[in-house]
mmCIF file with all atom_site columns, C-alpha atoms in Angstrom:
data_model
loop_
_atom_site.group_PDB
_atom_site.id
_atom_site.type_symbol
_atom_site.label_atom_id
_atom_site.label_alt_id
_atom_site.label_comp_id
_atom_site.label_asym_id
_atom_site.label_entity_id
_atom_site.label_seq_id
_atom_site.pdbx_PDB_ins_code
_atom_site.Cartn_x
_atom_site.Cartn_y
_atom_site.Cartn_z
_atom_site.occupancy
_atom_site.B_iso_or_equiv
_atom_site.pdbx_formal_charge
_atom_site.auth_seq_id
_atom_site.auth_comp_id
_atom_site.auth_asym_id
_atom_site.auth_atom_id
_atom_site.pdbx_PDB_model_num
ATOM 1   C CA . GLN W 1 1   ? 26.304  8.860  7.495   1.00 0.00 ? 182 GLN W CA 1
ATOM 2   C CA . LEU W 1 2   ? 23.891  6.569  8.245   1.00 0.00 ? 183 LEU W CA 1
ATOM 3   C CA . PHE W 1 3   ? 22.189  6.980  4.732   1.00 0.00 ? 184 PHE W CA 1
ATOM 4   C CA . THR W 1 4   ? 25.392  7.570  3.026   1.00 0.00 ? 185 THR W CA 1
ATOM 5   C CA . HIS W 1 5   ? 26.065  3.518  3.900   1.00 0.00 ? 186 HIS W CA 1
ATOM 6   C CA . LEU W 1 6   ? 22.375  2.433  2.891   1.00 0.00 ? 187 LEU W CA 1
ATOM 7   C CA . ALA W 1 7   ? 22.858  4.310  -0.451  1.00 0.00 ? 188 ALA W CA 1
ATOM 8   C CA . VAL W 1 8   ? 24.977  1.343  -1.555  1.00 0.00 ? 189 VAL W CA 1
ATOM 9   C CA . PRO W 1 9   ? 22.613  -1.837 -0.808  1.00 0.00 ? 190 PRO W CA 1
ATOM 10  C CA . VAL W 1 10  ? 19.497  0.506  -2.278  1.00 0.00 ? 191 VAL W CA 1
ATOM 11  C CA . VAL W 1 11  ? 21.297  1.303  -5.573  1.00 0.00 ? 192 VAL W CA 1
ATOM 12  C CA . LEU W 1 12  ? 22.358  -2.308 -5.891  1.00 0.00 ? 193 LEU W CA 1
ATOM 13  C CA . ARG W 1 13  ? 19.017  -3.806 -4.892  1.00 0.00 ? 194 ARG W CA 1
ATOM 14  C CA . ALA W 1 14  ? 16.321  -1.064 -5.500  1.00 0.00 ? 195 ALA W CA 1
ATOM 15  C CA . GLU W 1 15  ? 14.550  -3.398 -7.893  1.00 0.00 ? 196 GLU W CA 1
ATOM 16  C CA . THR W 1 16  ? 14.031  -6.304 -5.690  1.00 0.00 ? 197 THR W CA 1
ATOM 17  C CA . PHE W 1 17  ? 12.084  -3.982 -3.173  1.00 0.00 ? 198 PHE W CA 1
ATOM 18  C CA . PRO W 1 18  ? 8.257   -4.098 -2.911  1.00 0.00 ? 199 PRO W CA 1
ATOM 19  C CA . LEU W 1 19  ? 6.375   -0.925 -3.978  1.00 0.00 ? 200 LEU W CA 1
ATOM 20  C CA . GLY W 1 20  ? 5.473   0.149  -0.140  1.00 0.00 ? 201 GLY W CA 1
ATOM 21  C CA . ALA W 1 21  ? 9.159   -0.289 0.366   1.00 0.00 ? 202 ALA W CA 1
ATOM 22  C CA . LEU W 1 22  ? 10.261  1.635  -2.214  1.00 0.00 ? 203 LEU W CA 1
ATOM 23  C CA . THR W 1 23  ? 7.935   4.771  -1.702  1.00 0.00 ? 204 THR W CA 1
ATOM 24  C CA . MET W 1 24  ? 9.245   4.842  2.024   1.00 0.00 ? 205 MET W CA 1
ATOM 25  C CA . THR W 1 25  ? 12.567  4.727  0.812   1.00 0.00 ? 206 THR W CA 1
ATOM 26  C CA . CYS W 1 26  ? 12.212  7.453  -1.419  1.00 0.00 ? 207 CYS W CA 1
ATOM 27  C CA . TYR W 1 27  ? 10.568  9.235  1.520   1.00 0.00 ? 208 TYR W CA 1
ATOM 28  C CA . ALA W 1 28  ? 13.281  8.468  4.333   1.00 0.00 ? 209 ALA W CA 1
ATOM 29  C CA . PHE W 1 29  ? 16.591  9.149  2.071   1.00 0.00 ? 210 PHE W CA 1
ATOM 30  C CA . ALA W 1 30  ? 14.645  12.740 0.974   1.00 0.00 ? 211 ALA W CA 1
ATOM 31  C CA . LYS W 1 31  ? 13.644  13.335 4.354   1.00 0.00 ? 212 LYS W CA 1
ATOM 32  C CA . ALA W 1 32  ? 17.179  13.065 5.675   1.00 0.00 ? 213 ALA W CA 1
ATOM 33  C CA . GLY W 1 33  ? 18.528  15.497 3.015   1.00 0.00 ? 214 GLY W CA 1
ATOM 34  C CA . HIS W 1 34  ? 20.357  12.715 0.991   1.00 0.00 ? 215 HIS W CA 1
ATOM 35  C CA . ARG W 1 35  ? 21.144  13.940 -2.294  1.00 0.00 ? 216 ARG W CA 1
ATOM 36  C CA . ASP W 1 36  ? 22.848  11.240 -4.330  1.00 0.00 ? 217 ASP W CA 1
ATOM 37  C CA . ALA W 1 37  ? 21.540  11.270 -7.487  1.00 0.00 ? 218 ALA W CA 1
ATOM 38  C CA . ASP W 1 38  ? 22.664  7.373  -7.974  1.00 0.00 ? 219 ASP W CA 1
ATOM 39  C CA . VAL W 1 39  ? 20.039  6.510  -5.339  1.00 0.00 ? 220 VAL W CA 1
ATOM 40  C CA . TYR W 1 40  ? 17.202  8.581  -6.751  1.00 0.00 ? 221 TYR W CA 1
ATOM 41  C CA . GLU W 1 41  ? 17.772  6.909  -10.133 1.00 0.00 ? 222 GLU W CA 1
ATOM 42  C CA . ALA W 1 42  ? 17.887  3.258  -8.828  1.00 0.00 ? 223 ALA W CA 1
ATOM 43  C CA . LEU W 1 43  ? 14.704  4.189  -7.042  1.00 0.00 ? 224 LEU W CA 1
ATOM 44  C CA . SER W 1 44  ? 12.987  5.547  -9.856  1.00 0.00 ? 225 SER W CA 1
ATOM 45  C CA . ALA W 1 45  ? 14.356  2.379  -12.617 1.00 0.00 ? 226 ALA W CA 1
ATOM 46  C CA . ALA W 1 46  ? 12.584  0.334  -9.691  1.00 0.00 ? 227 ALA W CA 1
ATOM 47  C CA . LEU W 1 47  ? 9.015   2.142  -9.361  1.00 0.00 ? 228 LEU W CA 1
ATOM 48  C CA . MET W 1 48  ? 8.566   2.061  -13.114 1.00 0.00 ? 229 MET W CA 1
ATOM 49  C CA . GLN W 1 49  ? 8.780   -1.663 -12.931 1.00 0.00 ? 230 GLN W CA 1
ATOM 50  C CA . HIS W 1 50  ? 5.791   -1.327 -10.816 1.00 0.00 ? 231 HIS W CA 1
ATOM 51  C CA . ASP W 1 51  ? 2.111   -1.096 -11.863 1.00 0.00 ? 232 ASP W CA 1
ATOM 52  C CA . PHE W 1 52  ? 1.295   2.444  -10.828 1.00 0.00 ? 233 PHE W CA 1
ATOM 53  C CA . ALA W 1 53  ? -2.555  1.518  -10.227 1.00 0.00 ? 234 ALA W CA 1
ATOM 54  C CA . GLU W 1 54  ? -0.979  -0.434 -6.815  1.00 0.00 ? 235 GLU W CA 1
ATOM 55  C CA . LEU W 1 55  ? -0.070  3.211  -5.399  1.00 0.00 ? 236 LEU W CA 1
ATOM 56  C CA . ARG W 1 56  ? -2.115  5.106  -3.066  1.00 0.00 ? 237 ARG W CA 1
ATOM 57  C CA . PRO W 1 57  ? -2.479  8.383  -2.788  1.00 0.00 ? 238 PRO W CA 1
ATOM 58  C CA . VAL W 1 58  ? 0.191   8.609  0.234   1.00 0.00 ? 239 VAL W CA 1
ATOM 59  C CA . ASP W 1 59  ? 2.715   6.655  -1.741  1.00 0.00 ? 240 ASP W CA 1
ATOM 60  C CA . ILE W 1 60  ? 2.416   9.208  -5.116  1.00 0.00 ? 241 ILE W CA 1
ATOM 61  C CA . CYS W 1 61  ? 2.764   11.931 -2.321  1.00 0.00 ? 242 CYS W CA 1
ATOM 62  C CA . ASN W 1 62  ? 5.888   10.587 -0.915  1.00 0.00 ? 243 ASN W CA 1
ATOM 63  C CA . VAL W 1 63  ? 7.106   10.055 -4.194  1.00 0.00 ? 244 VAL W CA 1
ATOM 64  C CA . VAL W 1 64  ? 6.693   13.203 -5.918  1.00 0.00 ? 245 VAL W CA 1
ATOM 65  C CA . TRP W 1 65  ? 7.703   15.296 -2.453  1.00 0.00 ? 246 TRP W CA 1
ATOM 66  C CA . ALA W 1 66  ? 11.015  13.040 -1.683  1.00 0.00 ? 247 ALA W CA 1
ATOM 67  C CA . PHE W 1 67  ? 12.183  13.024 -5.486  1.00 0.00 ? 248 PHE W CA 1
ATOM 68  C CA . CYS W 1 68  ? 11.534  17.056 -5.572  1.00 0.00 ? 249 CYS W CA 1
ATOM 69  C CA . THR W 1 69  ? 12.463  17.807 -2.243  1.00 0.00 ? 250 THR W CA 1
ATOM 70  C CA . VAL W 1 70  ? 15.955  16.928 -3.239  1.00 0.00 ? 251 VAL W CA 1
ATOM 71  C CA . GLY W 1 71  ? 15.737  18.619 -6.796  1.00 0.00 ? 252 GLY W CA 1
ATOM 72  C CA . TYR W 1 72  ? 15.876  15.260 -8.818  1.00 0.00 ? 253 TYR W CA 1
ATOM 73  C CA . ARG W 1 73  ? 13.274  16.124 -11.444 1.00 0.00 ? 254 ARG W CA 1
ATOM 74  C CA . ASP W 1 74  ? 12.648  13.024 -13.199 1.00 0.00 ? 255 ASP W CA 1
ATOM 75  C CA . ASP W 1 75  ? 10.164  13.722 -16.090 1.00 0.00 ? 256 ASP W CA 1
ATOM 76  C CA . GLU W 1 76  ? 9.772   10.017 -17.146 1.00 0.00 ? 257 GLU W CA 1
ATOM 77  C CA . LEU W 1 77  ? 8.832   8.959  -13.660 1.00 0.00 ? 258 LEU W CA 1
ATOM 78  C CA . PHE W 1 78  ? 6.515   12.464 -13.001 1.00 0.00 ? 259 PHE W CA 1
ATOM 79  C CA . SER W 1 79  ? 4.464   11.942 -16.678 1.00 0.00 ? 260 SER W CA 1
ATOM 80  C CA . ARG W 1 80  ? 3.846   8.045  -15.805 1.00 0.00 ? 261 ARG W CA 1
ATOM 81  C CA . ILE W 1 81  ? 2.673   9.357  -12.294 1.00 0.00 ? 262 ILE W CA 1
ATOM 82  C CA . CYS W 1 82  ? 0.344   12.135 -13.699 1.00 0.00 ? 263 CYS W CA 1
ATOM 83  C CA . GLU W 1 83  ? -1.116  9.526  -16.728 1.00 0.00 ? 264 GLU W CA 1
ATOM 84  C CA . THR W 1 84  ? -1.816  6.662  -14.830 1.00 0.00 ? 265 THR W CA 1
ATOM 85  C CA . THR W 1 85  ? -3.432  8.753  -11.619 1.00 0.00 ? 266 THR W CA 1
ATOM 86  C CA . LEU W 1 86  ? -3.506  12.274 -11.280 1.00 0.00 ? 267 LEU W CA 1
ATOM 87  C CA . THR W 1 87  ? -5.421  12.839 -14.600 1.00 0.00 ? 268 THR W CA 1
ATOM 88  C CA . ARG W 1 88  ? -8.172  10.574 -13.291 1.00 0.00 ? 269 ARG W CA 1
ATOM 89  C CA . ALA W 1 89  ? -10.521 12.368 -11.441 1.00 0.00 ? 270 ALA W CA 1
ATOM 90  C CA . GLU W 1 90  ? -11.241 8.558  -9.701  1.00 0.00 ? 271 GLU W CA 1
ATOM 91  C CA . ALA W 1 91  ? -7.913  8.538  -8.536  1.00 0.00 ? 272 ALA W CA 1
ATOM 92  C CA . VAL W 1 92  ? -7.381  12.115 -7.261  1.00 0.00 ? 273 VAL W CA 1
ATOM 93  C CA . GLN W 1 93  ? -10.684 12.253 -4.950  1.00 0.00 ? 274 GLN W CA 1
ATOM 94  C CA . HIS W 1 94  ? -9.261  9.869  -2.793  1.00 0.00 ? 275 HIS W CA 1
ATOM 95  C CA . PHE W 1 95  ? -6.061  12.434 -1.878  1.00 0.00 ? 276 PHE W CA 1
ATOM 96  C CA . ASN W 1 96  ? -6.541  14.221 1.109   1.00 0.00 ? 277 ASN W CA 1
ATOM 97  C CA . PRO W 1 97  ? -5.548  17.912 1.740   1.00 0.00 ? 278 PRO W CA 1
ATOM 98  C CA . GLN W 1 98  ? -1.991  17.011 2.430   1.00 0.00 ? 279 GLN W CA 1
ATOM 99  C CA . ASP W 1 99  ? -1.606  14.243 -0.396  1.00 0.00 ? 280 ASP W CA 1
ATOM 100 C CA . LEU W 1 100 ? -2.835  17.383 -2.665  1.00 0.00 ? 281 LEU W CA 1
ATOM 101 C CA . SER W 1 101 ? -0.698  19.935 -1.618  1.00 0.00 ? 282 SER W CA 1
ATOM 102 C CA . ASN W 1 102 ? 2.328   18.301 -0.899  1.00 0.00 ? 283 ASN W CA 1
ATOM 103 C CA . THR W 1 103 ? 2.198   16.674 -4.673  1.00 0.00 ? 284 THR W CA 1
ATOM 104 C CA . THR W 1 104 ? 1.648   20.363 -6.346  1.00 0.00 ? 285 THR W CA 1
ATOM 105 C CA . TRP W 1 105 ? 4.281   21.868 -4.105  1.00 0.00 ? 286 TRP W CA 1
ATOM 106 C CA . GLY W 1 106 ? 6.608   19.069 -5.372  1.00 0.00 ? 287 GLY W CA 1
ATOM 107 C CA . PHE W 1 107 ? 6.251   19.423 -8.992  1.00 0.00 ? 288 PHE W CA 1
ATOM 108 C CA . CYS W 1 108 ? 6.280   23.376 -8.614  1.00 0.00 ? 289 CYS W CA 1
ATOM 109 C CA . LYS W 1 109 ? 9.788   22.943 -6.702  1.00 0.00 ? 290 LYS W CA 1
ATOM 110 C CA . VAL W 1 110 ? 11.528  21.264 -9.723  1.00 0.00 ? 291 VAL W CA 1
ATOM 111 C CA . ALA W 1 111 ? 9.172   23.575 -12.191 1.00 0.00 ? 292 ALA W CA 1
ATOM 112 C CA . PHE W 1 112 ? 7.719   20.439 -13.494 1.00 0.00 ? 293 PHE W CA 1
ATOM 113 C CA . VAL W 1 113 ? 4.384   21.362 -15.547 1.00 0.00 ? 294 VAL W CA 1
ATOM 114 C CA . HIS W 1 114 ? 1.708   18.862 -16.834 1.00 0.00 ? 295 HIS W CA 1
ATOM 115 C CA . VAL W 1 115 ? -1.611  21.120 -17.298 1.00 0.00 ? 296 VAL W CA 1
ATOM 116 C CA . PRO W 1 116 ? -4.163  18.130 -16.948 1.00 0.00 ? 297 PRO W CA 1
ATOM 117 C CA . ALA W 1 117 ? -2.842  16.871 -13.658 1.00 0.00 ? 298 ALA W CA 1
ATOM 118 C CA . MET W 1 118 ? -2.872  20.055 -12.689 1.00 0.00 ? 299 MET W CA 1
ATOM 119 C CA . ASP W 1 119 ? -6.676  20.599 -13.079 1.00 0.00 ? 300 ASP W CA 1
ATOM 120 C CA . VAL W 1 120 ? -7.320  17.566 -11.905 1.00 0.00 ? 301 VAL W CA 1
ATOM 121 C CA . LEU W 1 121 ? -5.216  18.162 -8.732  1.00 0.00 ? 302 LEU W CA 1
ATOM 122 C CA . ALA W 1 122 ? -7.310  21.352 -8.547  1.00 0.00 ? 303 ALA W CA 1
ATOM 123 C CA . GLN W 1 123 ? -10.703 19.972 -9.171  1.00 0.00 ? 304 GLN W CA 1
ATOM 124 C CA . GLY W 1 124 ? -9.567  17.774 -5.826  1.00 0.00 ? 305 GLY W CA 1
ATOM 125 C CA . GLY W 1 125 ? -8.863  20.734 -3.647  1.00 0.00 ? 306 GLY W CA 1
ATOM 126 C CA . LEU W 1 126 ? -11.973 22.320 -4.343  1.00 0.00 ? 307 LEU W CA 1
ATOM 127 C CA . ARG W 1 127 ? -13.703 19.151 -3.277  1.00 0.00 ? 308 ARG W CA 1
ATOM 128 C CA . GLN W 1 128 ? -11.532 18.728 -0.238  1.00 0.00 ? 309 GLN W CA 1
ATOM 129 C CA . ARG W 1 129 ? -11.130 22.895 0.689   1.00 0.00 ? 310 ARG W CA 1
ATOM 130 C CA . GLU W 1 130 ? -13.303 22.446 3.672   1.00 0.00 ? 311 GLU W CA 1
ATOM 131 C CA . HIS W 1 131 ? -10.663 19.918 5.538   1.00 0.00 ? 312 HIS W CA 1
ATOM 132 C CA . PHE W 1 132 ? -7.910  22.645 4.198   1.00 0.00 ? 313 PHE W CA 1
ATOM 133 C CA . LYS W 1 133 ? -5.772  23.692 7.060   1.00 0.00 ? 314 LYS W CA 1
ATOM 134 C CA . PRO W 1 134 ? -3.806  27.187 6.105   1.00 0.00 ? 315 PRO W CA 1
ATOM 135 C CA . ILE W 1 135 ? -0.840  25.633 5.355   1.00 0.00 ? 316 ILE W CA 1
ATOM 136 C CA . HIS W 1 136 ? -2.750  23.569 2.314   1.00 0.00 ? 317 HIS W CA 1
ATOM 137 C CA . TYR W 1 137 ? -4.111  26.931 1.277   1.00 0.00 ? 318 TYR W CA 1
ATOM 138 C CA . SER W 1 138 ? -1.135  28.720 1.209   1.00 0.00 ? 319 SER W CA 1
ATOM 139 C CA . ASN W 1 139 ? 1.119   25.570 -0.368  1.00 0.00 ? 320 ASN W CA 1
ATOM 140 C CA . PHE W 1 140 ? -1.735  25.193 -2.998  1.00 0.00 ? 321 PHE W CA 1
ATOM 141 C CA . PHE W 1 141 ? -1.912  28.756 -4.233  1.00 0.00 ? 322 PHE W CA 1
ATOM 142 C CA . TYR W 1 142 ? 1.788   28.944 -3.945  1.00 0.00 ? 323 TYR W CA 1
ATOM 143 C CA . SER W 1 143 ? 2.351   25.780 -6.456  1.00 0.00 ? 324 SER W CA 1
ATOM 144 C CA . PHE W 1 144 ? 0.048   27.132 -9.182  1.00 0.00 ? 325 PHE W CA 1
ATOM 145 C CA . ALA W 1 145 ? 1.451   30.838 -8.849  1.00 0.00 ? 326 ALA W CA 1
ATOM 146 C CA . MET W 1 146 ? 5.046   29.517 -9.344  1.00 0.00 ? 327 MET W CA 1
ATOM 147 C CA . LEU W 1 147 ? 3.937   27.307 -12.053 1.00 0.00 ? 328 LEU W CA 1
ATOM 148 C CA . ARG W 1 148 ? 1.776   30.228 -13.801 1.00 0.00 ? 329 ARG W CA 1
ATOM 149 C CA . LEU W 1 149 ? -1.339  28.082 -13.491 1.00 0.00 ? 330 LEU W CA 1
ATOM 150 C CA . ARG W 1 150 ? -5.178  29.698 -12.865 1.00 0.00 ? 331 ARG W CA 1
ATOM 151 C CA . GLY W 1 151 ? -6.443  26.377 -12.999 1.00 0.00 ? 332 GLY W CA 1
ATOM 152 C CA . PRO W 1 152 ? -10.095 25.212 -14.123 1.00 0.00 ? 333 PRO W CA 1
ATOM 153 C CA . GLU W 1 153 ? -12.266 28.120 -14.896 1.00 0.00 ? 334 GLU W CA 1
ATOM 154 C CA . GLY W 1 154 ? -13.391 29.367 -10.985 1.00 0.00 ? 335 GLY W CA 1
ATOM 155 C CA . PHE W 1 155 ? -11.260 27.338 -9.183  1.00 0.00 ? 336 PHE W CA 1
ATOM 156 C CA . LEU W 1 156 ? -8.846  30.268 -7.798  1.00 0.00 ? 337 LEU W CA 1
ATOM 157 C CA . SER W 1 157 ? -12.067 32.229 -6.573  1.00 0.00 ? 338 SER W CA 1
ATOM 158 C CA . THR W 1 158 ? -13.658 29.394 -5.253  1.00 0.00 ? 339 THR W CA 1
ATOM 159 C CA . MET W 1 159 ? -10.285 27.919 -3.516  1.00 0.00 ? 340 MET W CA 1
ATOM 160 C CA . ALA W 1 160 ? -10.390 31.779 -1.766  1.00 0.00 ? 341 ALA W CA 1
ATOM 161 C CA . ASP W 1 161 ? -13.968 31.578 -0.869  1.00 0.00 ? 342 ASP W CA 1
ATOM 162 C CA . GLY W 1 162 ? -12.651 28.776 1.513   1.00 0.00 ? 343 GLY W CA 1
ATOM 163 C CA . ALA W 1 163 ? -9.322  30.438 2.805   1.00 0.00 ? 344 ALA W CA 1
ATOM 164 C CA . VAL W 1 164 ? -11.831 33.490 3.824   1.00 0.00 ? 345 VAL W CA 1
ATOM 165 C CA . GLU W 1 165 ? -14.121 31.509 5.994   1.00 0.00 ? 346 GLU W CA 1
ATOM 166 C CA . LYS W 1 166 ? -10.694 29.858 7.931   1.00 0.00 ? 347 LYS W CA 1
ATOM 167 C CA . ILE W 1 167 ? -8.871  33.396 7.363   1.00 0.00 ? 348 ILE W CA 1
ATOM 168 C CA . SER W 1 168 ? -9.031  33.843 11.748  1.00 0.00 ? 349 SER W CA 1
ATOM 169 C CA . THR W 1 169 ? -6.470  30.337 11.930  1.00 0.00 ? 350 THR W CA 1
ATOM 170 C CA . PHE W 1 170 ? -3.828  31.585 9.573   1.00 0.00 ? 351 PHE W CA 1
ATOM 171 C CA . ASP W 1 171 ? -0.803  32.817 10.732  1.00 0.00 ? 352 ASP W CA 1
ATOM 172 C CA . SER W 1 172 ? 1.367   35.711 9.238   1.00 0.00 ? 353 SER W CA 1
ATOM 173 C CA . GLY W 1 173 ? 3.761   33.246 7.269   1.00 0.00 ? 354 GLY W CA 1
ATOM 174 C CA . ASN W 1 174 ? 0.508   31.467 5.081   1.00 0.00 ? 355 ASN W CA 1
ATOM 175 C CA . LEU W 1 175 ? -1.080  34.977 4.861   1.00 0.00 ? 356 LEU W CA 1
ATOM 176 C CA . ALA W 1 176 ? 2.135   36.091 3.418   1.00 0.00 ? 357 ALA W CA 1
ATOM 177 C CA . ILE W 1 177 ? 2.399   33.281 0.809   1.00 0.00 ? 358 ILE W CA 1
ATOM 178 C CA . MET W 1 178 ? -1.410  33.429 -0.160  1.00 0.00 ? 359 MET W CA 1
ATOM 179 C CA . VAL W 1 179 ? -1.491  37.042 -0.884  1.00 0.00 ? 360 VAL W CA 1
ATOM 180 C CA . TRP W 1 180 ? 1.925   36.768 -2.857  1.00 0.00 ? 361 TRP W CA 1
ATOM 181 C CA . ALA W 1 181 ? 0.715   33.566 -4.789  1.00 0.00 ? 362 ALA W CA 1
ATOM 182 C CA . LEU W 1 182 ? -2.901  35.496 -5.724  1.00 0.00 ? 363 LEU W CA 1
ATOM 183 C CA . ALA W 1 183 ? -0.952  38.587 -6.742  1.00 0.00 ? 364 ALA W CA 1
ATOM 184 C CA . GLN W 1 184 ? 1.196   36.808 -8.849  1.00 0.00 ? 365 GLN W CA 1
ATOM 185 C CA . LEU W 1 185 ? -1.999  35.123 -10.899 1.00 0.00 ? 366 LEU W CA 1
ATOM 186 C CA . ARG W 1 186 ? -3.750  38.490 -10.635 1.00 0.00 ? 367 ARG W CA 1
ATOM 187 C CA . GLN W 1 187 ? -6.293  37.167 -9.133  1.00 0.00 ? 368 GLN W CA 1
ATOM 188 C CA . HIS W 1 188 ? -8.614  39.558 -6.671  1.00 0.00 ? 369 HIS W CA 1
ATOM 189 C CA . HIS W 1 189 ? -10.402 38.713 -4.013  1.00 0.00 ? 370 HIS W CA 1
ATOM 190 C CA . ARG W 1 190 ? -12.004 39.627 -0.868  1.00 0.00 ? 371 ARG W CA 1
ATOM 191 C CA . VAL W 1 191 ? -9.554  37.301 0.697   1.00 0.00 ? 372 VAL W CA 1
ATOM 192 C CA . LEU W 1 192 ? -7.106  39.976 0.305   1.00 0.00 ? 373 LEU W CA 1
ATOM 193 C CA . GLU W 1 193 ? -9.047  42.377 2.477   1.00 0.00 ? 374 GLU W CA 1
ATOM 194 C CA . ALA W 1 194 ? -9.273  39.546 5.013   1.00 0.00 ? 375 ALA W CA 1
ATOM 195 C CA . ALA W 1 195 ? -5.817  39.008 4.988   1.00 0.00 ? 376 ALA W CA 1
ATOM 196 C CA . LEU W 1 196 ? -4.571  42.524 5.589   1.00 0.00 ? 377 LEU W CA 1
ATOM 197 C CA . GLU W 1 197 ? -7.468  42.982 8.479   1.00 0.00 ? 378 GLU W CA 1
ATOM 198 C CA . ARG W 1 198 ? -6.054  39.479 9.984   1.00 0.00 ? 379 ARG W CA 1
ATOM 199 C CA . VAL W 1 199 ? -2.425  40.932 10.078  1.00 0.00 ? 380 VAL W CA 1
ATOM 200 C CA . ARG W 1 200 ? -3.487  43.778 11.987  1.00 0.00 ? 381 ARG W CA 1
ATOM 201 C CA . CYS W 1 201 ? -4.282  41.242 14.979  1.00 0.00 ? 382 CYS W CA 1
ATOM 202 C CA . PRO W 1 202 ? -2.628  41.286 18.158  1.00 0.00 ? 383 PRO W CA 1
ATOM 203 C CA . ASP W 1 203 ? -1.918  37.743 17.779  1.00 0.00 ? 384 ASP W CA 1
ATOM 204 C CA . VAL W 1 204 ? -0.573  37.367 14.205  1.00 0.00 ? 385 VAL W CA 1
ATOM 205 C CA . CYS W 1 205 ? 2.264   39.772 14.423  1.00 0.00 ? 386 CYS W CA 1
#
């Protein structure tokens, strides 16, 4: 009920919100499971009036995650985010593992494909892989598998190398998602054998 009441002023006044307030409003409404299309249309229109160069990695992550979590695919907004930020390696280098995996997960959730952006995000993952946790690995692989993208040359195998090093920290859910994703992409790697050994451990099942 709270977000239903808040939706009216958001729709009417979103264009007056500062950029930071807009991105947090997106996140809050999605986190609450509010799916009123009028709200996201108003937030999108307001966001498009701003300079996207001012968006921080967490802002981009929150916007993409929010819109995609509620199933609101906005190609114009997403394309501008990709073209102004996600296709620029110097911008994506500031993304942490959660920013990277949540952004790619969001795009795959609504089947939005922007190959140049996904390639740069993949390269960002390669740079950050030593900081990836199991959930980041599984979400990252899952995103590319759902979009049927293999990323730049060597991306999948190098990311899988990183996953092997941390296989002892994976639970059964993250193992299953990673194995499924690599199978969908027809990527054979020793991480598959390592995952099989891992699921035989008593603490996993």
